[in-house]
Coordinates of C-alpha atoms and ligand atoms in Angstrom, one line a residue:
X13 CA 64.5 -33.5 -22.8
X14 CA 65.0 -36.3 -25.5
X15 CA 66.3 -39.7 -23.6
X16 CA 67.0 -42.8 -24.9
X17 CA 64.7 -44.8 -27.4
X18 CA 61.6 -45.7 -25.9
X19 CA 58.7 -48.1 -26.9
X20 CA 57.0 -46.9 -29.8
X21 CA 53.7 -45.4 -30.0
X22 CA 51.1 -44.7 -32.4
X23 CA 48.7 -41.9 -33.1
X24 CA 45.3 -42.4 -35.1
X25 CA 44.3 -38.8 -36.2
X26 CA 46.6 -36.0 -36.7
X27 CA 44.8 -33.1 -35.2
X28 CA 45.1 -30.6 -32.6
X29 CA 44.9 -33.5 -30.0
X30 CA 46.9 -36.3 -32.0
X31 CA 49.9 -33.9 -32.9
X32 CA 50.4 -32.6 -29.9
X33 CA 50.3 -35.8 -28.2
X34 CA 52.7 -37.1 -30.6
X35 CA 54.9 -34.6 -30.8
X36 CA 55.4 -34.3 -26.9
X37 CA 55.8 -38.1 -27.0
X38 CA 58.6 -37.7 -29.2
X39 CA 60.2 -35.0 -27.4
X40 CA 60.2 -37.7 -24.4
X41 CA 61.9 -39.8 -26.7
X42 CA 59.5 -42.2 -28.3
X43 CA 59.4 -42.8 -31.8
X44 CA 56.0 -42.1 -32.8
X45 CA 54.0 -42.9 -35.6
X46 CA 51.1 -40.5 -36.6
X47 CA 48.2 -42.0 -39.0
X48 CA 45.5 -39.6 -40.5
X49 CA 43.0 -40.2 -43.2
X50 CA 43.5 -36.9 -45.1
X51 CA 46.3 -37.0 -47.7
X52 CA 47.0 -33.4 -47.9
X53 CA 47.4 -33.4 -44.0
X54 CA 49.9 -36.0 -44.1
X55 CA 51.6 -34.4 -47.4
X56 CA 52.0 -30.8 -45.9
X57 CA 52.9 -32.6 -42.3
X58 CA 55.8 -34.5 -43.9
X59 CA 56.9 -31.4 -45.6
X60 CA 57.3 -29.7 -42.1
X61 CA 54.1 -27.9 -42.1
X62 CA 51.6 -27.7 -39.4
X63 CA 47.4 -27.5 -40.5
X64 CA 47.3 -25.5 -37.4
X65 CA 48.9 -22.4 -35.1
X66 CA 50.1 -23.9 -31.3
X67 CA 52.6 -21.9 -30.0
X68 CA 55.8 -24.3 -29.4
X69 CA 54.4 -27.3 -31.6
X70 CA 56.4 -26.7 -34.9
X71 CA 59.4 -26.2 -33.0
X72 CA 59.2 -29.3 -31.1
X73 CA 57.7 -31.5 -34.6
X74 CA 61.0 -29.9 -36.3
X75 CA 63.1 -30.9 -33.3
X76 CA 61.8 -34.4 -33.2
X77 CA 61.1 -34.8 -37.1
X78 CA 63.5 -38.1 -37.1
X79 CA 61.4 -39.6 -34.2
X80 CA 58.0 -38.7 -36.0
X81 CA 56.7 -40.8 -39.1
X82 CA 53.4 -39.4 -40.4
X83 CA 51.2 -42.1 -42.7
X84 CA 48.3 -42.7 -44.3
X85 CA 48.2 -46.5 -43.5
X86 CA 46.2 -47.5 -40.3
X87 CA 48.1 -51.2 -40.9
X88 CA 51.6 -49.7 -40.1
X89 CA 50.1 -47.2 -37.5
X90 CA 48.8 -50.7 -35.8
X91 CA 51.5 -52.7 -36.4
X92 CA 54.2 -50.2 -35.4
X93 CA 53.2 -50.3 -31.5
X94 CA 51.7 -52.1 -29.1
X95 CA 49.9 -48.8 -27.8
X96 CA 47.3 -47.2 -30.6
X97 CA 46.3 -43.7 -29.0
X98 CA 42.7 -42.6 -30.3
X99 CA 42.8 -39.0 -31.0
X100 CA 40.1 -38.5 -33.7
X101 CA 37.6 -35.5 -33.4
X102 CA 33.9 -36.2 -31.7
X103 CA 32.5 -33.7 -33.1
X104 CA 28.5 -33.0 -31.2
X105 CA 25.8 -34.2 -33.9
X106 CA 22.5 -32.1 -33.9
X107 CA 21.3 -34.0 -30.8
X108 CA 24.2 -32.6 -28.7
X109 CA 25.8 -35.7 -28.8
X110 CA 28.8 -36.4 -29.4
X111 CA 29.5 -38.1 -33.3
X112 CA 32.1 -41.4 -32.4
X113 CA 31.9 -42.1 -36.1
X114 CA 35.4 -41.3 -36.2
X115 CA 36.0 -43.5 -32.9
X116 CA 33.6 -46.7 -34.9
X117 CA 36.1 -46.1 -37.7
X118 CA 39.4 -46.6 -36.6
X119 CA 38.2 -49.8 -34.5
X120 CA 36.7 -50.8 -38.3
X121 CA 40.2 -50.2 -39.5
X122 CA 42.4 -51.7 -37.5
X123 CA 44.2 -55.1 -39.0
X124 CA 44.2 -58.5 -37.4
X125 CA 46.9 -58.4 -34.8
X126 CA 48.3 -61.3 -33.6
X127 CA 49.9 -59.7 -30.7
X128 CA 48.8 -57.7 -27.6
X129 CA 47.8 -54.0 -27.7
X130 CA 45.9 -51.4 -26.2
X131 CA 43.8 -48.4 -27.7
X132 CA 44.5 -45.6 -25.2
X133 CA 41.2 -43.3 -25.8
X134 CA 42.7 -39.5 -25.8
X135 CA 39.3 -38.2 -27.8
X136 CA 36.9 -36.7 -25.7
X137 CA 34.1 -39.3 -25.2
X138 CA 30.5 -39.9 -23.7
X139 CA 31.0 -41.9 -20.5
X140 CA 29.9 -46.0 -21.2
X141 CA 32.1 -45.7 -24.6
X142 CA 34.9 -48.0 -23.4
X143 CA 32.5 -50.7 -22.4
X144 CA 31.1 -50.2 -26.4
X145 CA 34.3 -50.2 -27.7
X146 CA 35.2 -53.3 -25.9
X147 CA 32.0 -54.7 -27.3
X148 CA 33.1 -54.0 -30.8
X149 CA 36.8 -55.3 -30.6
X150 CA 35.5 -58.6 -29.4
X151 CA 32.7 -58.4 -32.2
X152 CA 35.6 -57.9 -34.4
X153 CA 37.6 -61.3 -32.8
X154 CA 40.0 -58.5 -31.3
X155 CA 39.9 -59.0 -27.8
X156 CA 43.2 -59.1 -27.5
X157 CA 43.5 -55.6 -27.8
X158 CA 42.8 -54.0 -24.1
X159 CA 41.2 -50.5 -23.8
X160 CA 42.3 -47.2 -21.6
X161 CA 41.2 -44.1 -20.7
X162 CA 43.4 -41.6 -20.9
X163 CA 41.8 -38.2 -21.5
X164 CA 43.9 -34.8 -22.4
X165 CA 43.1 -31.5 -20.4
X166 CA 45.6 -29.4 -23.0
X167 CA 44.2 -25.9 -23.1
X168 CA 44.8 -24.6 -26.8
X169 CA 47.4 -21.8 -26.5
X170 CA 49.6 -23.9 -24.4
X171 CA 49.2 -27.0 -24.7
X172 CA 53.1 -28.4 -25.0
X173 CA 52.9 -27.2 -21.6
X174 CA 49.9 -29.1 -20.4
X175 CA 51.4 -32.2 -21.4
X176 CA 54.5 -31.8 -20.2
X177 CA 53.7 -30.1 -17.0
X178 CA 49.8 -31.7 -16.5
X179 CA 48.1 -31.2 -12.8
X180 CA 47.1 -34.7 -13.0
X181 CA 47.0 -38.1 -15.3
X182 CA 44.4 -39.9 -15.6
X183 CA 43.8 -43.3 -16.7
X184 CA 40.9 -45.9 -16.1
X185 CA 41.7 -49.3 -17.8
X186 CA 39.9 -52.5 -17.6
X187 CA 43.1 -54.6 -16.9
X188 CA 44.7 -53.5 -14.0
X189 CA 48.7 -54.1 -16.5
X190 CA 47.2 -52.6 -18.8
X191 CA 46.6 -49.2 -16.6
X192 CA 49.7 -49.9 -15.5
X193 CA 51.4 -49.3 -19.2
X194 CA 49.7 -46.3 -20.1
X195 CA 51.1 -44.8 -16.5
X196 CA 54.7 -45.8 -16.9
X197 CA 54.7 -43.2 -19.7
X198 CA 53.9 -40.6 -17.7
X199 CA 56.1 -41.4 -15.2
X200 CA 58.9 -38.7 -15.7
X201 CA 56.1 -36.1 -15.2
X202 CA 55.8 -34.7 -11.8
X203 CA 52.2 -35.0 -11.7
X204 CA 49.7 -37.4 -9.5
X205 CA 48.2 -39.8 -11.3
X206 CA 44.5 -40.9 -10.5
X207 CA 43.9 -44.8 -11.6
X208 CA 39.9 -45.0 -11.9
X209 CA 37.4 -47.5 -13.4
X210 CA 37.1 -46.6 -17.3
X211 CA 33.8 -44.9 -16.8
X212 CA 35.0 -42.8 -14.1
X213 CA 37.8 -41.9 -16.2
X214 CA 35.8 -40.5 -18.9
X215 CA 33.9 -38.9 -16.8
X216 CA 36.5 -36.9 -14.8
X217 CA 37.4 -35.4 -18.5
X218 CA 33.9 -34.3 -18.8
X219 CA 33.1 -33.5 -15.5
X220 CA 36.2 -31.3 -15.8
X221 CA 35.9 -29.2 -18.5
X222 CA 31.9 -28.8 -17.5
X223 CA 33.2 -27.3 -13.9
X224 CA 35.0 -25.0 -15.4
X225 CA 32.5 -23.9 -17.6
X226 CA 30.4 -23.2 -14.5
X227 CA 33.1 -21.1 -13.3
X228 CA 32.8 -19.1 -16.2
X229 CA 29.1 -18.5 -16.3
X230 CA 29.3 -18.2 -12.5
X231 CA 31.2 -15.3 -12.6
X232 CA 29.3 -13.7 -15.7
X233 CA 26.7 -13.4 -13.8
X234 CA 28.5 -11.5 -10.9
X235 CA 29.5 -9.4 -13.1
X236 CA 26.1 -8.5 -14.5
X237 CA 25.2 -8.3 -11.6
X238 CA 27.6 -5.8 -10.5
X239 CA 26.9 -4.1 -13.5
X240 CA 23.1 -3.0 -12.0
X241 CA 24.8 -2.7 -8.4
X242 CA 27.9 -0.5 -8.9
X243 CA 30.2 -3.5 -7.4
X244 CA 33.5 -4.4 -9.9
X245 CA 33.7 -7.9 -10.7
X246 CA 37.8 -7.8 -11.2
X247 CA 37.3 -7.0 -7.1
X248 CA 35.1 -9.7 -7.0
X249 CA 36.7 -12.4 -8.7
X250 CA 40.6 -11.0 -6.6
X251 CA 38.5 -11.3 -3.1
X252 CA 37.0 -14.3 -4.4
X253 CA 39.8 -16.3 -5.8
X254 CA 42.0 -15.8 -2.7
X255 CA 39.8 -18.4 -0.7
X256 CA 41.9 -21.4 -0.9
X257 CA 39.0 -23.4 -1.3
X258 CA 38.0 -21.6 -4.3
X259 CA 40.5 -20.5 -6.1
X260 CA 41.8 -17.9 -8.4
X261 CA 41.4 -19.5 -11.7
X262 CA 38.7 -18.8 -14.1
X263 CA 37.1 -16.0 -12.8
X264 CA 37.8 -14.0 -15.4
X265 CA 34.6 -12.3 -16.6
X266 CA 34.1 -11.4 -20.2
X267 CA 31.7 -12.1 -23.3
X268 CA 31.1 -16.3 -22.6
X269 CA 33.2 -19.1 -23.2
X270 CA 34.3 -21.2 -26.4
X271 CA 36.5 -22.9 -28.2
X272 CA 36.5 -26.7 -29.5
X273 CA 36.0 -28.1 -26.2
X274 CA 33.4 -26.2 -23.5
X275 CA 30.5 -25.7 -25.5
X276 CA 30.7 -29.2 -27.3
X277 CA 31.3 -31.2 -23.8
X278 CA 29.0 -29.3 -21.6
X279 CA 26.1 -30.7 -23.9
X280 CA 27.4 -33.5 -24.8
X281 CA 27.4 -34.1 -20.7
X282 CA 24.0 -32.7 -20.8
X283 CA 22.5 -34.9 -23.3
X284 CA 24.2 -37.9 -21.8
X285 CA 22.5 -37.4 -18.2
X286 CA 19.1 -36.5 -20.1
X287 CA 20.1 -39.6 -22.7
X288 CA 19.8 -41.6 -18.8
X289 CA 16.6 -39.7 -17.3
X290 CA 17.9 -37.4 -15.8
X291 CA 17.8 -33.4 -16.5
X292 CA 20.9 -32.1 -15.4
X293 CA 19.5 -28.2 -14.6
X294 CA 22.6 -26.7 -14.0
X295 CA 24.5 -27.1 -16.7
X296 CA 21.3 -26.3 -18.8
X297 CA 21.9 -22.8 -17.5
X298 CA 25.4 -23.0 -17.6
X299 CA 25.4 -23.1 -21.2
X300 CA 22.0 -20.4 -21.3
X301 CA 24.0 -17.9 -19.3
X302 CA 26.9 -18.5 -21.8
X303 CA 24.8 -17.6 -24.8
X304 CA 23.5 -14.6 -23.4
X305 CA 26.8 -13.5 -22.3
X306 CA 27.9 -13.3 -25.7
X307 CA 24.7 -10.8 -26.4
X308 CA 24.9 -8.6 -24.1
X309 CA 27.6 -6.5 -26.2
X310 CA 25.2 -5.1 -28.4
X311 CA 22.9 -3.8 -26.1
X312 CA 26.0 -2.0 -24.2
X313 CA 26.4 -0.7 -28.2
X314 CA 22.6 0.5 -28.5
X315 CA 23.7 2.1 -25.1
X316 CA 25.7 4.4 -26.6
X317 CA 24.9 4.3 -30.1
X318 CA 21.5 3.5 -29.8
X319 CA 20.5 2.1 -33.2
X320 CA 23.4 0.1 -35.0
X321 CA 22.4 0.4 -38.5
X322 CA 25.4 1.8 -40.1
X323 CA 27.1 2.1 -37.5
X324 CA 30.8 1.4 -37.9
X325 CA 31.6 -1.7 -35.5
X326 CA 35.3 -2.8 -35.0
X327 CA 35.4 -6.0 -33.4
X328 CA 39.3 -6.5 -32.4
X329 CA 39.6 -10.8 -32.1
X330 CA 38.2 -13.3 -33.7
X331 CA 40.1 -16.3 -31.9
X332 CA 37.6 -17.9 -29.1
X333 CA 40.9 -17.0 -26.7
X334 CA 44.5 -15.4 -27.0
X335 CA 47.2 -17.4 -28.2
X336 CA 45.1 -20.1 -31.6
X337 CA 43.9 -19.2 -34.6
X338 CA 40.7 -21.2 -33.7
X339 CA 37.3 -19.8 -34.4
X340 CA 35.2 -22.6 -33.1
X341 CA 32.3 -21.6 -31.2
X342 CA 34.2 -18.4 -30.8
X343 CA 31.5 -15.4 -29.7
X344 CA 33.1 -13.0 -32.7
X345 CA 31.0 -15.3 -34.7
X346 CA 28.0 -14.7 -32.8
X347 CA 29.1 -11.1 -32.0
X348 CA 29.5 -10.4 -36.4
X349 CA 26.7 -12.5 -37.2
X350 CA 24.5 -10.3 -34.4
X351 CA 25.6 -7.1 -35.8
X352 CA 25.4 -7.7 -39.4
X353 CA 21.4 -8.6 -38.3
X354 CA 21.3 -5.4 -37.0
X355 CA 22.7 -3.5 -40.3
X356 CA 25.7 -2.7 -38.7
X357 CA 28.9 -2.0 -40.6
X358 CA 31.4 -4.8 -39.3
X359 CA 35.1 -4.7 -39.6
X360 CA 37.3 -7.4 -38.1
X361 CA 40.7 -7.9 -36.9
X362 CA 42.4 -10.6 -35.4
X363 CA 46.0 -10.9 -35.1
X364 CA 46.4 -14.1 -36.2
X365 CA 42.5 -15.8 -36.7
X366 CA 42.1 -16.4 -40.6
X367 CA 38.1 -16.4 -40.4
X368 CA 37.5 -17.4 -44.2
X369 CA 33.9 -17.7 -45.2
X370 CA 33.0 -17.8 -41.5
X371 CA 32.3 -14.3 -41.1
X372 CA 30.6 -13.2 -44.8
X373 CA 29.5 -9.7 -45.0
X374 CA 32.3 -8.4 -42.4
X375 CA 35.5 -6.7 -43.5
X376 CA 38.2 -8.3 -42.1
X377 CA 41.2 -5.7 -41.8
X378 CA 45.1 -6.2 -41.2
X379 CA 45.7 -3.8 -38.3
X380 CA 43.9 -2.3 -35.7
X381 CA 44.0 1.0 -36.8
X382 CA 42.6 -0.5 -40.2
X383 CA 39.5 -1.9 -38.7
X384 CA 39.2 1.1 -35.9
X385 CA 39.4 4.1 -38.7
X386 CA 36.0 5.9 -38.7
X387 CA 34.4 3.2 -36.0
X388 CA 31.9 4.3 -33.9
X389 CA 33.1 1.7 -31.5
X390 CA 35.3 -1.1 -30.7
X391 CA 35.1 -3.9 -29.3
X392 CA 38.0 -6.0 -27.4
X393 CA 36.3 -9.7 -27.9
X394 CA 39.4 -11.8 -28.1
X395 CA 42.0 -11.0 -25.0
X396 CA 45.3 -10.8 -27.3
X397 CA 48.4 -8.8 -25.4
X398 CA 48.4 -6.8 -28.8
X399 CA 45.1 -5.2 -27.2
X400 CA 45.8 -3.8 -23.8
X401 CA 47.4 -0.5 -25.4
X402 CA 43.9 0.1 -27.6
X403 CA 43.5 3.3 -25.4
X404 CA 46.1 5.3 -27.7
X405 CA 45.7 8.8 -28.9
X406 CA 46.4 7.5 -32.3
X407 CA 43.5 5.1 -32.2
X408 CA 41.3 7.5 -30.4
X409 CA 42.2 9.9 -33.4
X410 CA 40.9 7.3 -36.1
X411 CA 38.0 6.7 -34.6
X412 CA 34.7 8.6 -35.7
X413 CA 33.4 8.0 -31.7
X414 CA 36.0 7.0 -29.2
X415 CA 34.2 4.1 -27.5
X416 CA 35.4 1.0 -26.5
X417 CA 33.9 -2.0 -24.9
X418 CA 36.0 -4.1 -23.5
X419 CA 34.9 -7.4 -24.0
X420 CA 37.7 -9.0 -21.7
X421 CA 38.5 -6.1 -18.9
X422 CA 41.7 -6.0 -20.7
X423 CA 42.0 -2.3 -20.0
X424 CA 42.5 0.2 -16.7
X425 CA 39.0 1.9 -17.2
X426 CA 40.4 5.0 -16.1
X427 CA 43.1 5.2 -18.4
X428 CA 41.1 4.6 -21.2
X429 CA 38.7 7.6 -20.4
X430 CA 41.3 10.1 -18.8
X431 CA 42.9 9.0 -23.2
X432 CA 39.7 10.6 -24.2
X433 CA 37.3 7.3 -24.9
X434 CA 34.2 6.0 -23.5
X435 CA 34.8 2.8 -22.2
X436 CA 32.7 0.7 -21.0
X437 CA 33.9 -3.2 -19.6
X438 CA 32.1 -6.5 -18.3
X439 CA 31.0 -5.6 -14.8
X440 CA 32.4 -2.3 -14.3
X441 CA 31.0 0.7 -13.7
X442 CA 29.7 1.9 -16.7
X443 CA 31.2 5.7 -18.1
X444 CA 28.7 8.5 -17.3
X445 CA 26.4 9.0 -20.2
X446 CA 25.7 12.7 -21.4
X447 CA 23.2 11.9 -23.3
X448 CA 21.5 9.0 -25.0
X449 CA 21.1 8.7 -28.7
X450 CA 17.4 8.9 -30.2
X451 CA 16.3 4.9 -30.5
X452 CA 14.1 5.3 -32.8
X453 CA 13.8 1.5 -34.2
X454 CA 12.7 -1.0 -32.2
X455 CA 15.7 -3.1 -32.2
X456 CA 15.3 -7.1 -32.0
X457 CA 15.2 -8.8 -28.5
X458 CA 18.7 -10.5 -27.7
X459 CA 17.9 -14.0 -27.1
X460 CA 19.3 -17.5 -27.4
X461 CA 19.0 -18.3 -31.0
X462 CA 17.0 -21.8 -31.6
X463 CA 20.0 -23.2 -31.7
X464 CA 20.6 -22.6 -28.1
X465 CA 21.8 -26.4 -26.8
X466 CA 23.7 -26.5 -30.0
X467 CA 27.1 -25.9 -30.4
X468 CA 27.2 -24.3 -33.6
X469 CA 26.8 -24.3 -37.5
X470 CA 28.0 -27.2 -38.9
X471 CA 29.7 -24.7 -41.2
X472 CA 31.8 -23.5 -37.9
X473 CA 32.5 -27.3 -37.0
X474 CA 33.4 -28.4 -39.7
X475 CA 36.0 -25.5 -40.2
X476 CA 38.6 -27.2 -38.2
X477 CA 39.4 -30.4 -36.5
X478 CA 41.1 -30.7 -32.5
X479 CA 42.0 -33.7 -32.1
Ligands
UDX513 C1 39.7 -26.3 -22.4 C2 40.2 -26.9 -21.1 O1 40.9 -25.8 -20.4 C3 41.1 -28.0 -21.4 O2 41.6 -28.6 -20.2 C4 40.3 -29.0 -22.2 O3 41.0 -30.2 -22.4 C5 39.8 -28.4 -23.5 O4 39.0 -27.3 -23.1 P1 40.5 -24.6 -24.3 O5 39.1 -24.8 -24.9 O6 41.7 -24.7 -25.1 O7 40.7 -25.7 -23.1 O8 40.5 -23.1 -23.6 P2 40.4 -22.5 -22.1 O9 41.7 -21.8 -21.9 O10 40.0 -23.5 -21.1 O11 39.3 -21.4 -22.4 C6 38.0 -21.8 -22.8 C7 37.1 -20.6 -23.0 O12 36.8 -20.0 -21.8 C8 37.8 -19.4 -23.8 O13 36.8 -18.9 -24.7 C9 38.2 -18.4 -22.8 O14 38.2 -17.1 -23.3 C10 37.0 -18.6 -21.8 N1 37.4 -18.2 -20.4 C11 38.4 -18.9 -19.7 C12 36.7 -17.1 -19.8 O15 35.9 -16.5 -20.4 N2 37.1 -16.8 -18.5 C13 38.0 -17.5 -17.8 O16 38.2 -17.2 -16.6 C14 38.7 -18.6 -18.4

């Protein structure tokens, strides 16, 4: 796809966001300078290596690796272009909020240029950021330097092919020539571009990813609902998603969204309408419905098992979706972190997810059949290909109890119980139960836990970096 030279660009922050960006930029044929302010990142990225599994990226970085310059300086970052993408992380700060420290910096940094440019905001931001940024540039004597909106909607897993193949751009500028420049990049795409106001811009980003969040929940609840009224939600979502007005994308039931992106933006778009007076009710129990989802796993485990102490749980994915290694707000960290309260033995296995200190006091394993030998049950929480052929007699075999709960409706239920398993999935019909196991504990009440309206441990945020 590589052309002839373009303009140069330049990337602040070498994340998930940033090298992506830059790296599909430079596939378009623009030489592209990346700045970061972590040495090692820079070190290992100049040596070839990615801090990060996308599927397609290293490929393309290798391809391009003449077009791509990776530095540590934000003066030859700013100098090299006369666009300056912003694609540093805003991560959510205990108030749901989200942290623009990052955002504050690179404005700080940025050297007295005596020419025109234009910081094209990529980062997820709250709406009203472009007017503060503005604020700041002229504070700074730099208002010669015009701003853009320009959000991404890349979907980790595949997101070369978001940005080369996007449903929409979108980009709200101040200056009409300045919108105008940020579009002309995009122009090879064959994809509509919407020109907006800068605050409308920013708020089609969050607006965006809090719909689909919705979505999500929405059909959660279908599905427990059909759970207590013998309907299946995978009929559901199919009868559904063929209204053209609706839709058939995500309707896909399962145990709750996460990932870097929904749970931090739908509260970071509720605390900005609260921030403004106004209590924005359904997102509130967008994101309750979401916590609960991920929950309701372990009482389909007392179900069955009754009492989980010492009771051998295999919980197969720990990547928030197929296709990353990311763990952020992923519910196998609520999922371990609920069973290990409930003196259950955890083993974990992801195909690619490297969970590190993130999940102490579970065993992570290298195979499937390592972490499903002697299980009393396992649990499909991540919806890798790997695990639509659980339902093997070989599995079944290790097993100490053949039940599986299928986090993700990845399997036929009746294939899985004409191999010999129970299985039970989210908003099916359950398996008929012979006979439930003595409860003789009270076990503790699945609730949000106070941290409900929070996206996370700082430990998990911390862990890795999008944009
Ligand atoms: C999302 C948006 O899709 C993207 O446009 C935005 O810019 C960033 O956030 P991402 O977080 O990478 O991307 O993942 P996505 O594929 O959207 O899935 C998010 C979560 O929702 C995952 O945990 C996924 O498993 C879950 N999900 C998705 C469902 O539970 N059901 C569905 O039907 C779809």
């Amino acid at each position: 796809m590589a052309g002839q030279a373009k303009e140069p660009l330049s990337i602040f922050g070498a994340g998930w966001v940033g090298l992506v960006t830059g790296s599909c930029f430079a596939e378009l044929g623009h030489e592209v300078v990346v700045r970061d302010v972590v040495p090692e990142k820079i070190e290992r990225l100049r040596a070839g290596e990615l801090p990060f599994f996308e599927p397609g990226l290293a490929e393309l970085v290798e391809r391009n690796a003449e077009r791509l310059t990776f530095t540590l300086d934000a003066a030859e970052a700013a100098h090299a272009s006369e666009l300056l993408f912003v694609c540093v992380d805003t991560p959510p700060t205990y108030s749901g909020d989200a942290d623009l420290s990052r955002v504050w910096t690179v404005i700080d940094e940025l050297p007295q240029l005596d020419r025109r440019g234009i910081l094209v905001m990529k980062s997820t931001v709250p709406v009203g950021t472009g007017e503060k940024v503005r604020a700041a540039l002229e504070g700074r004597g730099l208002s010669h330097i015009g701003y853009v909106s320009n959000p991404e909607f890349l979907a980790e897993g595949h997101a070369v092919d978001d940005f080369m193949r996007p449903d929409r751009v979108v980009v709200g500028a101040f200056a009409e020539a300045d919108g105008d420049h940020v579009s002309a990049l995009y122009s090879e795409m064959d994809a509509p571009t919407v020109r907006a106001d800068v605050a409308s811009a920013e708020m089609i980003k969050l607006a965006a990813n809090a719909f689909l969040a919705t979505r999500i929940s929405f059909i959660n609840e279908i599905a427990n609902v059909c759970e207590v009224t013998g309907a299946d939600v995978e009929k559901v979502a199919e009868g559904v998603g063929l209204d053209h007005r609706l839709g058939p994308h995500f309707l896909r039931a399962g145990v709750g969204f996460g990932g870097s992106c929904f749970p931090k933006d739908t509260n970071a778009l509720k605390q900005l309408a609260s921030n403004s007076g106004y209590h924005f009710q359904l997102l509130s129990a967008v994101i309750e419905v979401n916590e609960l989802q991920k929950r309701r796993v372990i009482n389909k485990l007392q179900k069955y098992l009754g009492r989980l102490r010492e009771k051998r749980i295999a919980l197969l994915g720990l990547a928030f979706k197929a296709n990353t290694d990311d763990m952020r707000e992923a519910p196998s960290v609520v999922l371990a972190s609920r069973l290990l309260a409930e003196g259950a033995d955890v083993r974990a296995y992801d195909p690619v997810a490297r969970p590190g200190e993130l999940l102490r006091g579970v065993s992570v394993c290298e195979s499937v059949l390592e972490a499903v030998r002697g299980a009393d049950a396992a649990v499909i929480v991540t919806d890798w290909d790997e695990f639509r052929s659980l339902a093997s007699s070989e599995v079944r075999d290790a097993m100490r109890r053949p039940l599986i709960i299928d986090g993700r409706n990845l399997l036929d239920p009746e294939a899985a119980r004409a191999a010999g398993f129970d299985y039970e999935g989210i908003g099916r019909a359950s398996s008929p139960l012979a006979a439930l196991p003595e409860t003789d504990e009270p076990s503790s009440v699945d609730v949000p836990s106070e941290a409900m309206g929070q996206t996370g441990s700082a430990e998990n945020a911390e862990h890795f970096s999008r944009e």
